[in-house]
Every structure is written in structure tokens, then in C-alpha cells.
């Protein structure tokens, strides 16, 4: 099994990008138009896993949980049955807005916890899960940790990105679109250059004769044209269309002082850089056939008495990922 390698700087940029994302309160992390599709084939995969759990008390661990989409699904599935305890960990800082301590006693979120070093004793859990999370880890170390904390005869279930999935395909388009917006001659830089001149015009001055103003306007128009061409040629143009509308609103709302609009633009740029990092990671960590087979072999070797199954999770939109399960034989 091939572990992924990254530097401390990569790890801290990854943590920051995901923390910023989860701070917005979002429940899911799927790119573009596939947001919210956990209720389809992925939801069915999880319902299959949860239905096989015993009726009595269950202690579960969710790895790379984000804002807890999966613990929430499990909680809802077990509604009314007492004895559910869930620990949910993630490297990033979490902000699950839906969590109500009064209603969800027994559900604990742990920010800043790496899957490769779990702060739980051996054989603590009946079920270990991860949804689009496990594959982001150094897999060998994360698997060893998941199996260490799983009790003998316990269950492991993972939904993981697939290298040939529709999410990876859309992700590649989004990555290109993010790069286009962030390029030195892209829409964001062109907007930053034109904004001070727009502000001067709003202050009642006429900067149109100034060569720098003229250059800024020409560059902005060129960026807009390039954007229109990219929108026409992209199979996932949502981000570009949204960015164009967003910039239009920003320019329309700019007053005589350009500073607030420039600050808003800088925040937007930061958000796009973070989105690019997250999308790049999705593509980088998606498993191909060989990597999936290696994971299955490692799991079977570590738990020879268990039953390991791997399959494709797909629905009308296409392939969504791998679904892997370890169950008692
Ligand atoms: C695509 S999100 C999935 C979140 C969640 N499971 C869901 O379905 O919405 C991937 C998550 O993996 C986390 N992550 C990446 N590497 C990790 C690691 N080594 N240990 C723990 N969490 C990690 C990220 O912080 C991010 O929240």
C-alpha cells in the first residue's frame, strides 16, 4: 500500500484550508453540483452498514469527519435507540452548527486529531467509519490505527474517492477554473487593478485620460473575454459564472474609497486558493484500482477472520467512489 507523503507545510496548509471551509458551517464537502448527493447511493451504502449494527449499545468512531455529515446520519438512523456513542475526529478545526449538546449527548467532536495518531485505547469501538476522509491520510498508518481501536469482530466501513469518479472529473475542471481566476492576468487581478479607478470615478473624478486607468480597463476587458470563452468551453462552468456575477456586484457596490472592496476581493481570493487546495487533494488522494486492491489486501491480512468487501458506489450522475467494508465473517 502506497502511503502519501507531504511536508509539515503541506499539512498545515491543508488543516488551514479545511478549517476555513468547515468554519462556514457547511455540512458536506463535495465539489460543485454534487453537493448534497450523500442522500443517494452513498446514503444507501451507509444505511446498509448501520442496519447491520446490533440493537444494543454501539460505540462508533468517524475519521476525518468534517462537520459531521456521517455522525449525523448515524444519529438519525439510530433515533430512539439508546446507547449510541460517537467520537468524530478531524485534523481541521470543526464547527458543526447542527450539533445540539442537549439532543446529541454522547456525540463528541475532536478537532486537531490526525487519523494516524488516534487518542483512544485499543479495542474501543464497534464501528469505525469514514466518508471521503480515510484516503487523505498516510493510509498504512491510518489503517493500523483504525484497526487498533476497533474491537475484535468490529466493523469498518469507508467511502473513498475513486480516481475515475465524476467528482474527480468535475474537480479537474474546477481546478482549471480556479487557476484561471487566480492567474496574474485573470479576473481577480484585473479587478484589483481596475477598482481604484472605479472608486475615483465614483468620487466624481474622470480618470479615463490616464494611461494607467486605460491599461487597467483594457486588461479587465481582456480578462472578462477570456472568462466568457472559458465558460463556453467548460463542462463545469458554475464557479466561473458565479465569479463573474460576484465581481459585477463588487464593482457596482464600490464607492469613492476602494479599500473595502479591495479587502473583500482579497478574502474572496483566499477562499479560492483554499478551494483549489481542497480540490487538488481530492484528485491526488482518489484511489485507482491498484491502490484499492492494496488496501483490501492489507485489511484482509490484518483481520483474516473478517469479511472484506469492496465495490463501486454509483448513481445516475455516475461513479461516486469506492465503498469498502470489513464485517465479522
Ligand atoms: C473531503 S473532507 C470529508 C469530510 C466528511 N467526512 C464529509 O463526508 O463531509 C476530508 C476531511 O479530511 C480531513 N483530513 C485530511 N487528512 C486528515 C488526517 N490525516 N487526519 C484527520 N483528518 C484528516 C480534512 O481536514 C477534511 O475535513
Tab-separated table of C-alpha atoms and ligand atoms in Angstrom:
chain	number	residue	atom	x	y	z
A	1	UNK	CA	0.000	0.000	0.000
A	2	UNK	CA	1.400	3.348	-1.005
A	3	UNK	CA	1.304	5.971	1.719
A	4	UNK	CA	1.150	9.593	0.645
A	5	UNK	CA	3.980	11.888	1.626
A	6	UNK	CA	3.700	15.512	2.499
A	7	UNK	CA	5.651	18.149	4.345
A	8	UNK	CA	4.745	19.915	7.584
A	9	UNK	CA	3.933	22.997	5.481
A	10	UNK	CA	1.551	20.934	3.319
A	11	UNK	CA	-0.109	19.554	6.439
A	12	UNK	CA	-0.604	22.958	7.992
A	13	UNK	CA	-1.932	24.475	4.719
A	14	UNK	CA	-4.314	21.511	4.458
A	15	UNK	CA	-5.505	21.973	8.025
A	16	UNK	CA	-5.995	25.727	7.488
A	17	UNK	CA	-7.893	25.234	4.211
A	18	UNK	CA	-10.255	22.687	5.751
A	19	UNK	CA	-10.707	24.663	8.990
A	20	UNK	CA	-11.698	27.734	6.955
A	21	UNK	CA	-14.125	25.607	4.972
A	22	UNK	CA	-15.766	23.972	7.988
A	23	UNK	CA	-15.958	27.376	9.757
A	24	UNK	CA	-18.541	28.386	7.135
A	25	UNK	CA	-20.831	25.807	8.735
A	26	UNK	CA	-21.259	23.615	5.605
A	27	UNK	CA	-22.210	20.015	6.277
A	28	UNK	CA	-20.754	18.475	3.125
A	29	UNK	CA	-17.603	18.943	1.136
A	30	UNK	CA	-18.366	17.662	-2.330
A	31	UNK	CA	-17.371	19.835	-5.247
A	32	UNK	CA	-19.744	21.812	-7.433
A	33	UNK	CA	-23.035	20.416	-8.450
A	34	UNK	CA	-22.703	17.187	-6.485
A	35	UNK	CA	-23.180	18.867	-3.137
A	36	UNK	CA	-25.938	17.156	-1.199
A	37	UNK	CA	-25.837	13.843	-3.010
A	38	UNK	CA	-24.973	11.898	0.118
A	39	UNK	CA	-28.635	11.009	0.282
A	40	UNK	CA	-28.474	8.853	-2.894
A	41	UNK	CA	-26.168	5.858	-3.391
A	42	UNK	CA	-23.847	6.981	-0.602
A	43	UNK	CA	-26.742	7.234	1.829
A	44	UNK	CA	-27.822	3.734	0.763
A	45	UNK	CA	-24.307	2.384	1.422
A	46	UNK	CA	-24.368	3.832	4.935
A	47	UNK	CA	-27.868	2.643	5.696
A	48	UNK	CA	-26.643	-0.865	4.773
A	49	UNK	CA	-23.775	-0.533	7.248
A	50	UNK	CA	-25.922	0.919	10.046
A	51	UNK	CA	-28.692	-1.648	9.602
A	52	UNK	CA	-26.193	-4.449	10.325
A	53	UNK	CA	-25.283	-2.978	13.720
A	54	UNK	CA	-26.592	-4.724	16.844
A	55	UNK	CA	-29.666	-3.280	18.563
A	56	UNK	CA	-27.797	-2.782	21.849
A	57	UNK	CA	-25.264	-0.078	22.725
A	58	UNK	CA	-22.896	0.930	19.924
A	59	UNK	CA	-19.702	2.917	20.145
A	60	UNK	CA	-18.634	4.402	16.800
A	61	UNK	CA	-15.691	6.430	15.571
A	62	UNK	CA	-15.839	8.635	12.460
A	63	UNK	CA	-12.485	9.553	10.915
A	64	UNK	CA	-11.915	12.844	9.047
A	65	UNK	CA	-15.455	13.776	9.970
A	66	UNK	CA	-15.583	17.398	8.764
A	67	UNK	CA	-18.759	18.948	10.146
A	68	UNK	CA	-20.109	15.514	10.937
A	69	UNK	CA	-22.338	14.573	7.977
A	70	UNK	CA	-21.836	10.904	8.786
A	71	UNK	CA	-22.264	11.020	12.592
A	72	UNK	CA	-25.467	12.923	11.918
A	73	UNK	CA	-26.699	10.223	9.537
A	74	UNK	CA	-25.873	7.532	12.096
A	75	UNK	CA	-27.565	9.514	14.858
A	76	UNK	CA	-30.719	9.884	12.783
A	77	UNK	CA	-30.625	6.214	11.808
A	78	UNK	CA	-30.473	5.106	15.458
A	79	UNK	CA	-33.102	7.617	16.575
A	80	UNK	CA	-34.872	6.442	19.659
A	81	UNK	CA	-32.445	3.586	20.391
A	82	UNK	CA	-30.395	4.315	23.494
A	83	UNK	CA	-26.700	3.603	23.935
A	84	UNK	CA	-25.166	5.270	20.892
A	85	UNK	CA	-21.826	6.954	21.469
A	86	UNK	CA	-19.896	8.556	18.632
A	87	UNK	CA	-16.443	10.094	18.614
A	88	UNK	CA	-15.744	12.144	15.494
A	89	UNK	CA	-12.187	13.309	14.713
A	90	UNK	CA	-10.605	15.577	12.134
A	91	UNK	CA	-7.267	17.265	11.602
A	92	UNK	CA	-9.100	20.543	10.990
A	93	UNK	CA	-10.969	22.800	13.414
A	94	UNK	CA	-14.632	21.813	13.281
A	95	UNK	CA	-17.819	23.859	13.566
A	96	UNK	CA	-20.842	21.539	13.318
A	97	UNK	CA	-23.667	24.093	13.501
A	98	UNK	CA	-26.279	21.313	13.717
A	99	UNK	CA	-24.857	19.856	16.935
A	100	UNK	CA	-27.151	20.383	19.912
A	101	UNK	CA	-25.485	19.116	23.102
A	102	UNK	CA	-28.905	18.676	24.730
A	103	UNK	CA	-30.127	16.456	21.922
A	104	UNK	CA	-26.865	14.769	20.938
A	105	UNK	CA	-25.405	13.734	24.285
A	106	UNK	CA	-22.865	11.003	23.532
A	107	UNK	CA	-21.657	12.594	20.324
A	108	UNK	CA	-18.202	14.103	20.746
A	109	UNK	CA	-16.228	16.089	18.154
A	110	UNK	CA	-12.429	16.215	18.413
A	111	UNK	CA	-10.706	18.900	16.312
A	112	UNK	CA	-6.995	18.730	15.506
A	113	UNK	CA	-6.790	14.922	15.650
A	114	UNK	CA	-4.905	13.062	12.911
A	115	UNK	CA	-6.170	9.653	11.849
A	116	UNK	CA	-2.606	8.397	12.032
A	117	UNK	CA	-2.471	9.054	15.812
A	118	UNK	CA	-5.798	8.347	17.470
A	119	UNK	CA	-6.196	9.321	21.124
A	120	UNK	CA	-8.257	6.244	22.050
A	121	UNK	CA	-7.342	2.979	23.799
A	122	UNK	CA	-7.102	-0.307	21.880
A	123	UNK	CA	-10.353	-2.098	21.022
A	124	UNK	CA	-12.625	0.826	21.969
A	125	UNK	CA	-15.095	0.859	19.060
A	126	UNK	CA	-17.719	-1.416	17.484
A	127	UNK	CA	-17.684	0.587	14.250
A	128	UNK	CA	-15.077	2.782	12.551
A	129	UNK	CA	-16.240	4.826	9.556
A	130	UNK	CA	-15.004	7.468	7.171
A	131	UNK	CA	-16.679	9.222	4.280
A	132	UNK	CA	-14.288	10.775	1.773
A	133	UNK	CA	-11.716	11.095	4.549
A	134	UNK	CA	-9.616	7.971	5.156
A	135	UNK	CA	-7.894	8.203	1.755
A	136	UNK	CA	-6.475	11.637	2.661
A	137	UNK	CA	-4.288	10.044	5.333
A	138	UNK	CA	-0.985	8.213	5.245
A	139	UNK	CA	-3.043	5.116	4.610
A	140	UNK	CA	-0.814	2.490	6.142
A	141	UNK	CA	-0.580	4.332	9.468
A	142	UNK	CA	-4.280	5.258	9.425
A	143	UNK	CA	-5.331	1.665	8.754
A	144	UNK	CA	-3.142	0.385	11.581
A	145	UNK	CA	-4.695	2.950	13.931
A	146	UNK	CA	-8.267	2.244	12.794
A	147	UNK	CA	-7.737	-1.489	13.421
A	148	UNK	CA	-6.018	-0.879	16.744
A	149	UNK	CA	-9.024	0.986	18.138
A	150	UNK	CA	-11.585	-1.362	16.537
A	151	UNK	CA	-12.586	-4.189	18.852
A	152	UNK	CA	-12.158	-7.791	17.576
A	153	UNK	CA	-15.210	-8.604	15.465
A	154	UNK	CA	-15.926	-4.897	14.969
A	155	UNK	CA	-16.889	-3.284	11.657
A	156	UNK	CA	-15.022	-0.839	9.440
A	157	UNK	CA	-16.734	0.990	6.577
A	158	UNK	CA	-15.204	3.532	4.213
A	159	UNK	CA	-16.495	5.564	1.286
A	160	UNK	CA	-13.464	6.811	-0.624
A	161	UNK	CA	-12.757	8.889	-3.689
A	162	UNK	CA	-12.270	6.880	-6.880
A	163	UNK	CA	-9.758	8.076	-9.479
A	164	UNK	CA	-12.360	7.585	-12.216
A	165	UNK	CA	-15.287	9.212	-10.417
A	166	UNK	CA	-17.451	12.031	-11.611
A	167	UNK	CA	-16.245	14.003	-8.556
A	168	UNK	CA	-12.652	13.749	-9.758
A	169	UNK	CA	-13.689	14.731	-13.286
A	170	UNK	CA	-15.617	17.784	-12.074
A	171	UNK	CA	-12.758	18.515	-9.671
A	172	UNK	CA	-10.288	18.671	-12.556
A	173	UNK	CA	-12.481	21.208	-14.365
A	174	UNK	CA	-12.879	23.233	-11.172
A	175	UNK	CA	-9.135	23.219	-10.604
A	176	UNK	CA	-8.619	24.658	-14.080
A	177	UNK	CA	-11.297	27.256	-13.455
A	178	UNK	CA	-9.820	28.231	-10.088
A	179	UNK	CA	-6.399	28.625	-11.745
A	180	UNK	CA	-7.895	30.783	-14.500
A	181	UNK	CA	-9.479	33.159	-11.979
A	182	UNK	CA	-6.285	33.347	-9.902
A	183	UNK	CA	-3.844	33.791	-12.826
A	184	UNK	CA	-1.777	37.028	-12.943
A	185	UNK	CA	-3.892	38.143	-15.938
A	186	UNK	CA	-7.075	36.550	-14.544
A	187	UNK	CA	-10.308	38.165	-13.407
A	188	UNK	CA	-9.288	38.743	-9.789
A	189	UNK	CA	-6.024	40.560	-10.529
A	190	UNK	CA	-7.684	42.560	-13.297
A	191	UNK	CA	-10.481	43.550	-10.901
A	192	UNK	CA	-7.989	44.604	-8.210
A	193	UNK	CA	-6.227	46.823	-10.772
A	194	UNK	CA	-9.391	48.466	-12.051
A	195	UNK	CA	-11.043	49.005	-8.643
A	196	UNK	CA	-9.096	52.154	-7.600
A	197	UNK	CA	-10.058	53.806	-10.889
A	198	UNK	CA	-13.690	52.872	-10.457
A	199	UNK	CA	-13.514	54.414	-6.966
A	200	UNK	CA	-12.064	57.626	-8.396
A	201	UNK	CA	-14.885	57.819	-10.902
A	202	UNK	CA	-17.373	57.316	-8.027
A	203	UNK	CA	-15.646	60.200	-6.219
A	204	UNK	CA	-16.575	62.412	-9.157
A	205	UNK	CA	-13.173	62.436	-10.877
A	206	UNK	CA	-12.659	61.445	-14.517
A	207	UNK	CA	-9.594	59.158	-14.718
A	208	UNK	CA	-10.346	57.982	-18.267
A	209	UNK	CA	-7.475	60.002	-19.790
A	210	UNK	CA	-4.823	58.444	-17.548
A	211	UNK	CA	-2.685	55.749	-19.245
A	212	UNK	CA	-2.740	53.503	-16.145
A	213	UNK	CA	-6.518	53.704	-15.963
A	214	UNK	CA	-6.765	52.859	-19.637
A	215	UNK	CA	-4.441	49.862	-19.204
A	216	UNK	CA	-6.417	48.616	-16.199
A	217	UNK	CA	-9.671	48.879	-18.159
A	218	UNK	CA	-8.185	47.084	-21.206
A	219	UNK	CA	-6.793	44.277	-19.027
A	220	UNK	CA	-10.126	43.922	-17.229
A	221	UNK	CA	-11.988	43.670	-20.542
A	222	UNK	CA	-9.493	41.050	-21.773
A	223	UNK	CA	-9.990	39.030	-18.560
A	224	UNK	CA	-13.775	39.200	-18.992
A	225	UNK	CA	-13.482	37.999	-22.577
A	226	UNK	CA	-11.197	35.124	-21.611
A	227	UNK	CA	-13.686	34.211	-18.893
A	228	UNK	CA	-16.616	34.181	-21.348
A	229	UNK	CA	-14.633	31.874	-23.665
A	230	UNK	CA	-13.766	29.564	-20.746
A	231	UNK	CA	-17.425	29.457	-19.613
A	232	UNK	CA	-18.491	28.464	-23.114
A	233	UNK	CA	-15.874	25.683	-23.240
A	234	UNK	CA	-16.182	24.276	-19.694
A	235	UNK	CA	-18.271	21.235	-18.753
A	236	UNK	CA	-18.490	22.567	-15.169
A	237	UNK	CA	-18.634	26.368	-15.518
A	238	UNK	CA	-20.526	27.121	-12.255
A	239	UNK	CA	-17.537	28.654	-10.478
A	240	UNK	CA	-16.703	30.943	-13.422
A	241	UNK	CA	-20.299	32.098	-13.816
A	242	UNK	CA	-20.559	32.785	-10.084
A	243	UNK	CA	-17.225	34.648	-10.025
A	244	UNK	CA	-18.276	36.899	-12.896
A	245	UNK	CA	-21.555	37.771	-11.189
A	246	UNK	CA	-19.744	38.300	-7.890
A	247	UNK	CA	-17.225	40.713	-9.447
A	248	UNK	CA	-20.049	42.621	-11.166
A	249	UNK	CA	-21.747	43.112	-7.809
A	250	UNK	CA	-18.464	44.160	-6.188
A	251	UNK	CA	-17.769	46.786	-8.842
A	252	UNK	CA	-21.356	48.053	-8.754
A	253	UNK	CA	-21.141	48.463	-4.971
A	254	UNK	CA	-17.739	50.193	-4.921
A	255	UNK	CA	-17.816	53.715	-3.509
A	256	UNK	CA	-15.269	56.542	-3.538
A	257	UNK	CA	-12.964	54.595	-1.185
A	258	UNK	CA	-11.613	51.436	-2.891
A	259	UNK	CA	-10.268	49.916	0.371
A	260	UNK	CA	-13.375	47.951	1.474
A	261	UNK	CA	-13.869	46.409	-1.981
A	262	UNK	CA	-10.161	45.530	-2.217
A	263	UNK	CA	-10.333	43.842	1.201
A	264	UNK	CA	-13.431	41.857	0.138
A	265	UNK	CA	-11.644	40.836	-3.042
A	266	UNK	CA	-8.603	39.651	-1.052
A	267	UNK	CA	-10.851	37.471	1.133
A	268	UNK	CA	-12.525	36.027	-1.959
A	269	UNK	CA	-9.094	35.237	-3.433
A	270	UNK	CA	-8.057	33.482	-0.203
A	271	UNK	CA	-11.222	31.396	-0.333
A	272	UNK	CA	-10.452	30.350	-3.911
A	273	UNK	CA	-6.880	29.395	-3.026
A	274	UNK	CA	-8.249	27.191	-0.218
A	275	UNK	CA	-10.822	25.657	-2.579
A	276	UNK	CA	-8.024	24.915	-5.057
A	277	UNK	CA	-6.047	23.172	-2.346
A	278	UNK	CA	-9.011	21.060	-1.292
A	279	UNK	CA	-9.894	20.148	-4.874
A	280	UNK	CA	-6.248	19.283	-5.625
A	281	UNK	CA	-6.208	16.980	-2.604
A	282	UNK	CA	-9.393	15.253	-3.675
A	283	UNK	CA	-7.814	14.412	-7.040
A	284	UNK	CA	-4.461	13.469	-5.547
A	285	UNK	CA	-5.911	11.098	-2.956
A	286	UNK	CA	-8.542	9.399	-5.105
A	287	UNK	CA	-7.741	5.676	-5.275
A	288	UNK	CA	-7.218	3.790	-8.513
A	289	UNK	CA	-7.904	0.044	-8.888
A	290	UNK	CA	-4.436	-0.956	-7.737
A	291	UNK	CA	-4.496	1.231	-4.626
A	292	UNK	CA	-7.930	-0.021	-3.709
A	293	UNK	CA	-6.808	-3.647	-4.143
A	294	UNK	CA	-3.745	-2.978	-1.972
A	295	UNK	CA	-5.969	-1.578	0.768
A	296	UNK	CA	-8.251	-4.613	0.600
A	297	UNK	CA	-5.245	-6.987	0.851
A	298	UNK	CA	-3.802	-5.102	3.806
A	299	UNK	CA	-7.157	-5.196	5.564
A	300	UNK	CA	-7.700	-8.893	4.894
A	301	UNK	CA	-4.161	-9.710	6.079
A	302	UNK	CA	-4.683	-7.726	9.278
A	303	UNK	CA	-8.118	-9.243	10.027
A	304	UNK	CA	-8.072	-12.724	8.436
A	305	UNK	CA	-11.216	-13.740	10.329
A	306	UNK	CA	-13.180	-10.808	8.909
A	307	UNK	CA	-15.083	-10.463	5.651
A	308	UNK	CA	-13.734	-7.698	3.406
A	309	UNK	CA	-15.839	-6.362	0.539
A	310	UNK	CA	-15.154	-3.513	-1.848
A	311	UNK	CA	-17.496	-2.177	-4.518
A	312	UNK	CA	-18.347	0.858	-6.583
A	313	UNK	CA	-20.785	3.449	-5.271
A	314	UNK	CA	-22.598	4.993	-8.215
A	315	UNK	CA	-25.880	6.582	-9.185
A	316	UNK	CA	-27.421	8.360	-12.192
A	317	UNK	CA	-24.748	11.115	-12.254
A	318	UNK	CA	-22.013	8.485	-12.483
A	319	UNK	CA	-19.410	6.869	-10.279
A	320	UNK	CA	-19.151	8.478	-6.833
A	321	UNK	CA	-16.479	6.389	-5.157
A	322	UNK	CA	-15.360	3.151	-3.554
A	323	UNK	CA	-17.393	1.537	-0.811
A	324	UNK	CA	-15.328	-0.742	1.401
A	325	UNK	CA	-16.493	-2.828	4.341
A	326	UNK	CA	-14.943	-5.107	6.911
A	327	UNK	CA	-17.551	-7.156	8.765
A	328	UNK	CA	-17.435	-10.148	11.049
A	329	UNK	CA	-17.464	-13.300	8.889
B	1	LIG	C1	-13.473	15.664	1.942
B	1	LIG	S1	-13.460	16.082	3.640
B	1	LIG	C2	-14.626	14.898	4.255
B	1	LIG	C3	-15.340	15.323	5.490
B	1	LIG	C4	-16.527	14.466	5.939
B	1	LIG	N1	-16.159	13.098	6.212
B	1	LIG	C5	-17.692	14.525	4.986
B	1	LIG	O1	-18.090	13.492	4.452
B	1	LIG	O2	-18.248	15.625	4.802
B	1	LIG	C6	-11.895	15.468	4.144
B	1	LIG	C7	-11.535	15.761	5.578
B	1	LIG	O3	-10.359	15.016	5.891
B	1	LIG	C8	-9.657	15.718	6.882
B	1	LIG	N2	-8.304	15.158	6.950
B	1	LIG	C9	-7.358	15.151	5.986
B	1	LIG	N3	-6.267	14.495	6.401
B	1	LIG	C10	-6.525	14.065	7.663
B	1	LIG	C11	-5.791	13.317	8.636
B	1	LIG	N4	-4.576	12.870	8.355
B	1	LIG	N5	-6.357	13.062	9.834
B	1	LIG	C12	-7.619	13.509	10.110
B	1	LIG	N6	-8.358	14.221	9.239
B	1	LIG	C13	-7.825	14.495	8.025
B	1	LIG	C14	-9.752	17.151	6.385
B	1	LIG	O4	-9.465	18.075	7.418
B	1	LIG	C15	-11.195	17.201	5.900
B	1	LIG	O5	-12.050	17.683	6.906
